[in-house]
DNA sequence: CGAGATTCATGTGAAGTATACCTTTAGGCTTAA
DNA sequence: AAGCCTAAAGGTATACTTCACATGAATCTCGTA
């Protein structure tokens, strides 16, 4: 009986008109055929990169703009077009796109170069080789290929924050040592201030050209959403005013188009699961909450155990009182470690862990001075209560705390 | 009352250690001439 | 003798520890009004 119900479920599932026509159109890595409201920037980048077609070295570019202002998309799009032309004319141009934010992939000097080499099909061990050596291999590889390399470093501020600017210095200088190849750097960042802390030499060579992407305004976001929705959904599946609402949500977040698209996609998924023939505004609200929750849960699930225990201590402490400081967290952390038989790290290290959790945006932990009562971090949770609660239960389960 | 010294709790930098992983090298074993 | 495998030696990156010093405003101290 039960099985029959399941079969029925699947059958009706197939028969049901799907809301989606092409779901990929809403995914963040989707590249539409044309990019709206970024003509000026595309033209700019194209102008700067064009010399590559004559085997000259284009200027390095530094691009700044808030999240979801189309930086990545625009750059990739332009670079792709360029390589297409180059391919047609048999010119050796290669572009590599690398997101420095991805943990364990490109967040240190060594790992970044290793990742680049992987793009060339070379396997580089995760550790063991001298960094110099890896540089050397990289050198030889691109020099042998004799081409113009356009290297797009996304979220470059993350990289500099973790690995320092030496890498960038090396990369900008690399050209003078290459005989047959050239590298053009395109740095993408959503933090403009970060260039201030850069070595002046790096700064000047990285930002030979600077481009600023202004955030989209609500109308532009609407426009983008309309376009993508047209590609993604069957006709008449959107409730009246849905896109407007969605755009309004995103405009509130400084015109983040990525967020707007994600919101729309998740709302649609929820609607589909509900069996609703159209996507309603109520689905948007659920979607907004779900996105934030998933993001937070994903983030912490991927963290090492020590981070999780630390986070649990923080959540627990914060729920009991406000005004939580490093010392409180550490003693509770030690207790938990003892409880689950984990060797506790030193307070020094936990201090750094707390700092990293802060960087991830899960918690807020600014350093404050309490005068006579010392200097510490004032720690608080960065998400809303419902999500925090979910995080807690997940952590408790994951760590096996009774 | 106010300027300067004091103090606390922990931030933070530097240097050292443990671990995991890498390449190179030398010795021992196998194999084929 | 040449070729292959294995284990030891020597090297690196990373996460963490240890040590020592830095921080910065509330509070204290003490001279002065």
Coordinates of N, CA and C in Angstrom, one line a residue, chain A residues 49-198:
Chain A
X49 N 41.8 44.8 -22.6 CA 42.4 43.5 -22.9 C 42.7 43.3 -24.4
X50 N 42.2 44.1 -25.2 CA 42.3 43.9 -26.7 C 43.8 43.7 -27.1
X51 N 44.7 44.5 -26.6 CA 46.1 44.3 -27.0 C 46.6 42.9 -27.0
X52 N 46.0 42.1 -26.2 CA 46.4 40.7 -26.1 C 46.3 40.0 -27.5
X53 N 45.3 40.5 -28.3 CA 45.1 39.9 -29.6 C 46.3 40.2 -30.5
X54 N 47.0 41.3 -30.2 CA 48.2 41.6 -31.0 C 49.5 41.1 -30.3
X55 N 49.3 40.2 -29.4 CA 50.4 39.7 -28.6 C 51.1 40.7 -27.8
X56 N 50.4 41.8 -27.5 CA 51.0 42.7 -26.5 C 50.5 42.4 -25.2
X57 N 51.1 43.0 -24.2 CA 50.6 42.7 -22.8 C 49.6 43.8 -22.4
X58 N 48.4 43.3 -22.1 CA 47.4 44.3 -21.7 C 47.8 44.8 -20.2
X59 N 47.2 45.9 -19.8 CA 47.4 46.3 -18.5 C 46.7 45.4 -17.5
X60 N 47.3 45.4 -16.3 CA 46.6 44.7 -15.2 C 45.3 45.5 -14.9
X61 N 44.3 44.8 -14.4 CA 43.1 45.5 -14.0 C 42.7 45.2 -12.6
X62 N 42.3 46.2 -11.9 CA 41.7 46.0 -10.6 C 40.3 46.4 -10.7
X63 N 39.4 45.5 -10.2 CA 38.0 45.7 -10.3 C 37.4 45.7 -8.9
X64 N 36.6 46.7 -8.7 CA 36.0 46.8 -7.4 C 34.5 47.0 -7.5
X65 N 33.7 46.3 -6.7 CA 32.3 46.5 -6.7 C 31.7 45.6 -5.6
X66 N 30.5 46.0 -5.1 CA 29.9 45.2 -4.1 C 29.5 43.8 -4.6
X67 N 29.2 42.9 -3.7 CA 28.8 41.6 -4.1 C 27.5 41.7 -5.0
X68 N 27.5 40.8 -6.0 CA 26.3 40.8 -6.8 C 26.1 42.0 -7.7
X69 N 27.2 42.7 -8.0 CA 27.1 43.8 -8.9 C 27.6 43.4 -10.3
X70 N 27.7 42.1 -10.5 CA 28.0 41.6 -11.9 C 29.5 41.6 -12.2
X71 N 30.4 41.8 -11.3 CA 31.8 41.8 -11.6 C 32.3 40.6 -12.3
X72 N 32.1 39.5 -11.5 CA 32.6 38.2 -12.0 C 32.0 37.8 -13.3
X73 N 30.7 38.0 -13.4 CA 30.0 37.6 -14.7 C 30.6 38.4 -15.8
X74 N 30.7 39.7 -15.7 CA 31.2 40.6 -16.7 C 32.6 40.2 -17.2
X75 N 33.4 40.0 -16.2 CA 34.8 39.7 -16.5 C 34.9 38.4 -17.2
X76 N 34.2 37.4 -16.7 CA 34.3 36.1 -17.4 C 33.7 36.2 -18.8
X77 N 32.6 36.9 -18.9 CA 32.0 37.0 -20.2 C 33.0 37.6 -21.2
X78 N 33.5 38.8 -20.8 CA 34.5 39.5 -21.7 C 35.7 38.6 -22.0
X79 N 36.2 38.0 -21.0 CA 37.4 37.1 -21.2 C 37.0 36.0 -22.2
X80 N 35.8 35.4 -22.0 CA 35.4 34.3 -22.9 C 35.4 34.8 -24.3
X81 N 34.7 35.9 -24.5 CA 34.6 36.4 -25.9 C 36.0 36.6 -26.5
X82 N 36.9 37.1 -25.7 CA 38.2 37.4 -26.2 C 38.9 36.1 -26.6
X83 N 38.8 35.1 -25.7 CA 39.4 33.8 -26.1 C 38.8 33.1 -27.3
X84 N 37.5 33.3 -27.4 CA 36.8 32.8 -28.6 C 37.4 33.4 -29.9
X85 N 37.5 34.7 -29.9 CA 38.1 35.3 -31.1 C 39.5 34.8 -31.3
X86 N 40.2 34.8 -30.1 CA 41.6 34.3 -30.2 C 41.7 32.9 -30.8
X87 N 40.8 32.1 -30.4 CA 40.8 30.7 -30.9 C 40.6 30.7 -32.3
X88 N 39.6 31.5 -32.8 CA 39.3 31.5 -34.2 C 40.5 31.9 -35.0
X89 N 41.3 32.8 -34.4 CA 42.4 33.3 -35.2 C 43.7 32.6 -34.8
X90 N 43.5 31.5 -34.1 CA 44.7 30.7 -33.7 C 45.7 31.5 -32.9
X91 N 45.2 32.3 -32.0 CA 46.2 33.0 -31.2 C 46.2 32.4 -29.8
X92 N 47.4 32.4 -29.2 CA 47.5 31.7 -27.9 C 47.1 32.6 -26.8
X93 N 45.9 32.5 -26.4 CA 45.5 33.3 -25.2 C 44.7 32.3 -24.3
X94 N 45.1 32.4 -23.1 CA 44.4 31.5 -22.1 C 43.9 32.3 -20.9
X95 N 42.7 32.0 -20.5 CA 42.3 32.7 -19.3 C 42.0 31.7 -18.2
X96 N 42.5 32.0 -17.0 CA 42.2 31.2 -15.9 C 41.4 32.0 -14.9
X97 N 40.3 31.4 -14.4 CA 39.5 32.1 -13.4 C 39.7 31.4 -12.1
X98 N 40.0 32.1 -11.1 CA 40.2 31.5 -9.8 C 39.6 32.2 -8.7
X99 N 38.8 31.6 -7.9 CA 38.1 32.2 -6.8 C 39.0 32.0 -5.5
X100 N 39.5 33.0 -5.0 CA 40.5 32.8 -3.9 C 39.7 32.6 -2.6
X101 N 38.4 32.7 -2.6 CA 37.7 32.5 -1.3 C 37.6 31.1 -0.9
X102 N 37.6 30.2 -1.9 CA 37.3 28.8 -1.7 C 38.4 28.3 -0.7
X103 N 38.0 27.9 0.4 CA 38.9 27.4 1.4 C 39.6 26.1 0.9
X104 N 40.8 25.9 1.2 CA 41.6 24.7 0.9 C 41.9 24.7 -0.6
X105 N 41.6 25.7 -1.3 CA 41.8 25.6 -2.8 C 42.8 26.7 -3.2
X106 N 42.6 27.9 -2.7 CA 43.5 28.9 -3.2 C 43.6 30.0 -2.1
X107 N 43.8 29.6 -0.9 CA 43.9 30.6 0.1 C 45.3 30.8 0.7
X108 N 46.3 30.1 0.1 CA 47.6 30.4 0.5 C 48.4 30.5 -0.8
X109 N 49.6 31.1 -0.7 CA 50.5 31.2 -1.9 C 50.7 29.9 -2.6
X110 N 51.1 28.9 -1.8 CA 51.3 27.6 -2.3 C 50.1 27.0 -3.0
X111 N 49.0 27.1 -2.3 CA 47.8 26.4 -2.9 C 47.3 27.1 -4.1
X112 N 47.5 28.4 -4.2 CA 47.0 29.1 -5.4 C 47.8 28.7 -6.6
X113 N 49.1 28.7 -6.4 CA 50.0 28.3 -7.6 C 49.7 26.9 -8.0
X114 N 49.6 26.0 -6.9 CA 49.3 24.6 -7.2 C 48.0 24.5 -8.0
X115 N 47.0 25.3 -7.6 CA 45.7 25.3 -8.3 C 45.9 25.7 -9.8
X116 N 46.7 26.7 -10.0 CA 46.9 27.2 -11.3 C 47.5 26.1 -12.2
X117 N 48.5 25.4 -11.6 CA 49.1 24.3 -12.3 C 48.2 23.2 -12.7
X118 N 47.2 23.0 -11.8 CA 46.2 22.0 -12.0 C 45.4 22.4 -13.3
X119 N 45.3 23.7 -13.5 CA 44.6 24.1 -14.7 C 45.3 23.7 -16.0
X120 N 46.6 23.5 -15.8 CA 47.4 23.1 -16.9 C 47.6 21.5 -16.9
X121 N 46.8 20.9 -16.1 CA 46.8 19.5 -16.1 C 48.0 18.9 -15.3
X122 N 48.6 19.7 -14.5 CA 49.7 19.1 -13.7 C 49.3 18.8 -12.3
X123 N 49.6 17.7 -11.8 CA 49.2 17.4 -10.4 C 50.3 17.9 -9.4
X124 N 49.8 18.7 -8.5 CA 50.8 19.2 -7.5 C 50.3 18.7 -6.1
X125 N 51.2 18.0 -5.4 CA 50.9 17.5 -4.1 C 50.4 18.6 -3.2
X126 N 49.5 18.3 -2.2 CA 49.0 19.3 -1.3 C 50.0 19.9 -0.4
X127 N 51.1 19.3 -0.2 CA 52.2 19.8 0.6 C 53.4 19.1 0.3
X128 N 54.5 19.6 0.8 CA 55.8 18.8 0.6 C 56.7 19.5 -0.3
X129 N 56.3 20.1 -1.4 CA 57.2 20.8 -2.3 C 57.5 22.2 -1.7
X130 N 58.8 22.6 -2.0 CA 59.1 24.0 -1.6 C 58.3 24.9 -2.5
X131 N 57.9 26.1 -1.9 CA 57.1 27.0 -2.7 C 57.9 27.5 -3.9
X132 N 59.2 27.7 -3.7 CA 60.0 28.1 -4.8 C 59.9 27.1 -6.0
X133 N 59.9 25.9 -5.6 CA 59.9 24.8 -6.6 C 58.6 24.9 -7.4
X134 N 57.5 25.1 -6.7 CA 56.2 25.2 -7.4 C 56.2 26.4 -8.3
X135 N 56.8 27.5 -7.9 CA 56.9 28.7 -8.7 C 57.6 28.3 -10.0
X136 N 58.7 27.6 -9.8 CA 59.5 27.2 -10.9 C 58.8 26.4 -12.0
X137 N 58.0 25.4 -11.5 CA 57.3 24.6 -12.4 C 56.3 25.5 -13.1
X138 N 55.6 26.4 -12.4 CA 54.7 27.3 -13.0 C 55.3 28.1 -14.1
X139 N 56.4 28.7 -13.7 CA 57.2 29.5 -14.7 C 57.4 28.7 -16.0
X140 N 58.0 27.6 -15.9 CA 58.4 26.8 -17.0 C 57.2 26.4 -17.8
X141 N 56.1 26.0 -17.1 CA 54.9 25.6 -17.8 C 54.4 26.7 -18.7
X142 N 54.2 27.9 -18.1 CA 53.6 28.9 -19.0 C 54.6 29.4 -20.0
X143 N 55.9 29.4 -19.7 CA 56.8 29.9 -20.7 C 56.9 28.9 -21.9
X144 N 56.7 27.7 -21.6 CA 56.7 26.7 -22.7 C 55.5 26.8 -23.6
X145 N 54.4 27.2 -22.9 CA 53.2 27.3 -23.7 C 53.2 28.5 -24.6
X146 N 54.0 29.4 -24.4 CA 54.1 30.6 -25.2 C 52.8 31.3 -25.5
X147 N 52.1 31.6 -24.4 CA 50.9 32.4 -24.7 C 50.7 33.5 -23.7
X148 N 49.7 34.2 -24.0 CA 49.2 35.3 -23.2 C 48.3 34.7 -22.1
X149 N 48.6 34.8 -20.9 CA 47.8 34.3 -19.9 C 47.0 35.4 -19.2
X150 N 45.7 35.3 -19.1 CA 44.9 36.3 -18.4 C 44.4 35.6 -17.1
X151 N 44.9 36.1 -16.0 CA 44.6 35.4 -14.8 C 43.6 36.3 -14.0
X152 N 42.4 35.7 -13.8 CA 41.4 36.4 -13.1 C 41.3 35.9 -11.6
X153 N 41.7 36.8 -10.7 CA 41.6 36.4 -9.3 C 40.4 37.0 -8.6
X154 N 39.5 36.2 -8.4 CA 38.2 36.7 -7.7 C 38.4 36.8 -6.2
X155 N 37.8 37.7 -5.6 CA 37.8 37.9 -4.2 C 39.3 37.9 -3.7
X156 N 40.0 38.8 -4.4 CA 41.4 38.8 -4.1 C 41.8 39.3 -2.7
X157 N 40.9 40.0 -2.2 CA 41.1 40.6 -0.8 C 41.2 39.4 0.2
X158 N 40.5 38.4 0.0 CA 40.5 37.2 0.9 C 42.0 36.6 0.8
X159 N 42.5 36.5 -0.4 CA 43.8 36.0 -0.5 C 44.8 36.8 0.2
X160 N 44.8 38.1 0.0 CA 45.8 38.9 0.6 C 45.6 38.9 2.1
X161 N 44.4 38.9 2.6 CA 44.2 38.8 4.0 C 44.8 37.6 4.6
X162 N 44.8 36.5 3.9 CA 45.3 35.3 4.5 C 46.8 35.0 4.2
X163 N 47.2 35.3 3.0 CA 48.5 34.9 2.5 C 49.4 36.1 2.3
X164 N 49.0 37.3 2.5 CA 49.9 38.4 2.3 C 50.0 38.8 0.8
X165 N 50.7 39.8 0.6 CA 50.8 40.4 -0.8 C 52.0 39.9 -1.6
X166 N 52.8 39.1 -0.9 CA 54.0 38.6 -1.6 C 53.7 37.9 -2.9
X167 N 52.7 37.1 -2.9 CA 52.3 36.4 -4.0 C 52.0 37.3 -5.2
X168 N 51.2 38.3 -4.9 CA 50.9 39.3 -6.0 C 52.1 40.0 -6.5
X169 N 53.0 40.3 -5.6 CA 54.2 40.9 -6.0 C 54.9 40.0 -7.0
X170 N 55.1 38.8 -6.6 CA 55.7 37.8 -7.5 C 55.1 37.7 -8.8
X171 N 53.7 37.6 -8.8 CA 53.0 37.5 -10.0 C 53.2 38.7 -11.0
X172 N 53.2 39.9 -10.4 CA 53.3 41.0 -11.2 C 54.7 41.2 -11.8
X173 N 55.6 40.6 -11.1 CA 57.0 40.7 -11.5 C 57.4 39.6 -12.5
X174 N 56.6 38.6 -12.5 CA 56.9 37.4 -13.2 C 57.2 37.7 -14.7
X175 N 56.5 38.7 -15.2 CA 56.6 39.0 -16.6 C 58.0 39.3 -17.1
X176 N 58.7 40.0 -16.2 CA 60.1 40.4 -16.7 C 61.0 39.1 -16.8
X177 N 60.6 38.0 -16.2 CA 61.4 36.9 -16.3 C 60.9 35.9 -17.3
X178 N 59.7 36.1 -17.8 CA 59.2 35.2 -18.8 C 59.7 35.6 -20.2
X179 N 60.1 34.7 -21.0 CA 60.6 35.0 -22.3 C 59.5 34.9 -23.4
X180 N 58.7 33.9 -23.2 CA 57.7 33.6 -24.3 C 56.3 33.8 -23.9
X181 N 56.1 34.2 -22.7 CA 54.7 34.3 -22.3 C 54.5 35.6 -21.5
X182 N 53.2 35.9 -21.3 CA 52.9 37.1 -20.5 C 51.7 36.8 -19.6
X183 N 51.7 37.5 -18.5 CA 50.6 37.3 -17.6 C 49.9 38.6 -17.4
X184 N 48.6 38.6 -17.5 CA 47.9 39.8 -17.2 C 47.0 39.5 -16.0
X185 N 47.0 40.3 -15.0 CA 46.2 40.0 -13.8 C 45.0 40.8 -13.8
X186 N 43.9 40.2 -13.5 CA 42.7 40.9 -13.2 C 42.2 40.6 -11.8
X187 N 42.3 41.6 -10.9 CA 41.9 41.3 -9.6 C 40.5 41.8 -9.3
X188 N 39.7 41.0 -8.7 CA 38.4 41.4 -8.4 C 38.2 41.4 -6.9
X189 N 37.6 42.5 -6.4 CA 37.5 42.6 -4.9 C 36.2 43.3 -4.6
X190 N 35.6 43.0 -3.5 CA 34.5 43.8 -3.1 C 34.8 44.7 -1.9
X191 N 36.1 44.8 -1.6 CA 36.6 45.6 -0.6 C 37.6 46.6 -1.1
X192 N 37.2 47.8 -1.3 CA 38.0 48.8 -1.9 C 39.2 49.2 -1.0
X193 N 38.9 49.2 0.3 CA 39.9 49.7 1.3 C 41.1 48.8 1.3
X194 N 40.9 47.6 0.9 CA 42.0 46.6 1.0 C 43.3 47.0 0.3
X195 N 43.1 47.8 -0.8 CA 44.3 48.2 -1.5 C 45.2 49.1 -0.7
X196 N 44.7 49.7 0.3 CA 45.4 50.6 1.2 C 46.6 49.9 1.9
X197 N 46.3 48.6 2.3 CA 47.3 47.9 3.1 C 48.2 47.1 2.2
X198 N 48.1 47.3 0.9 CA 49.0 46.6 0.0 C 50.3 47.3 -0.1

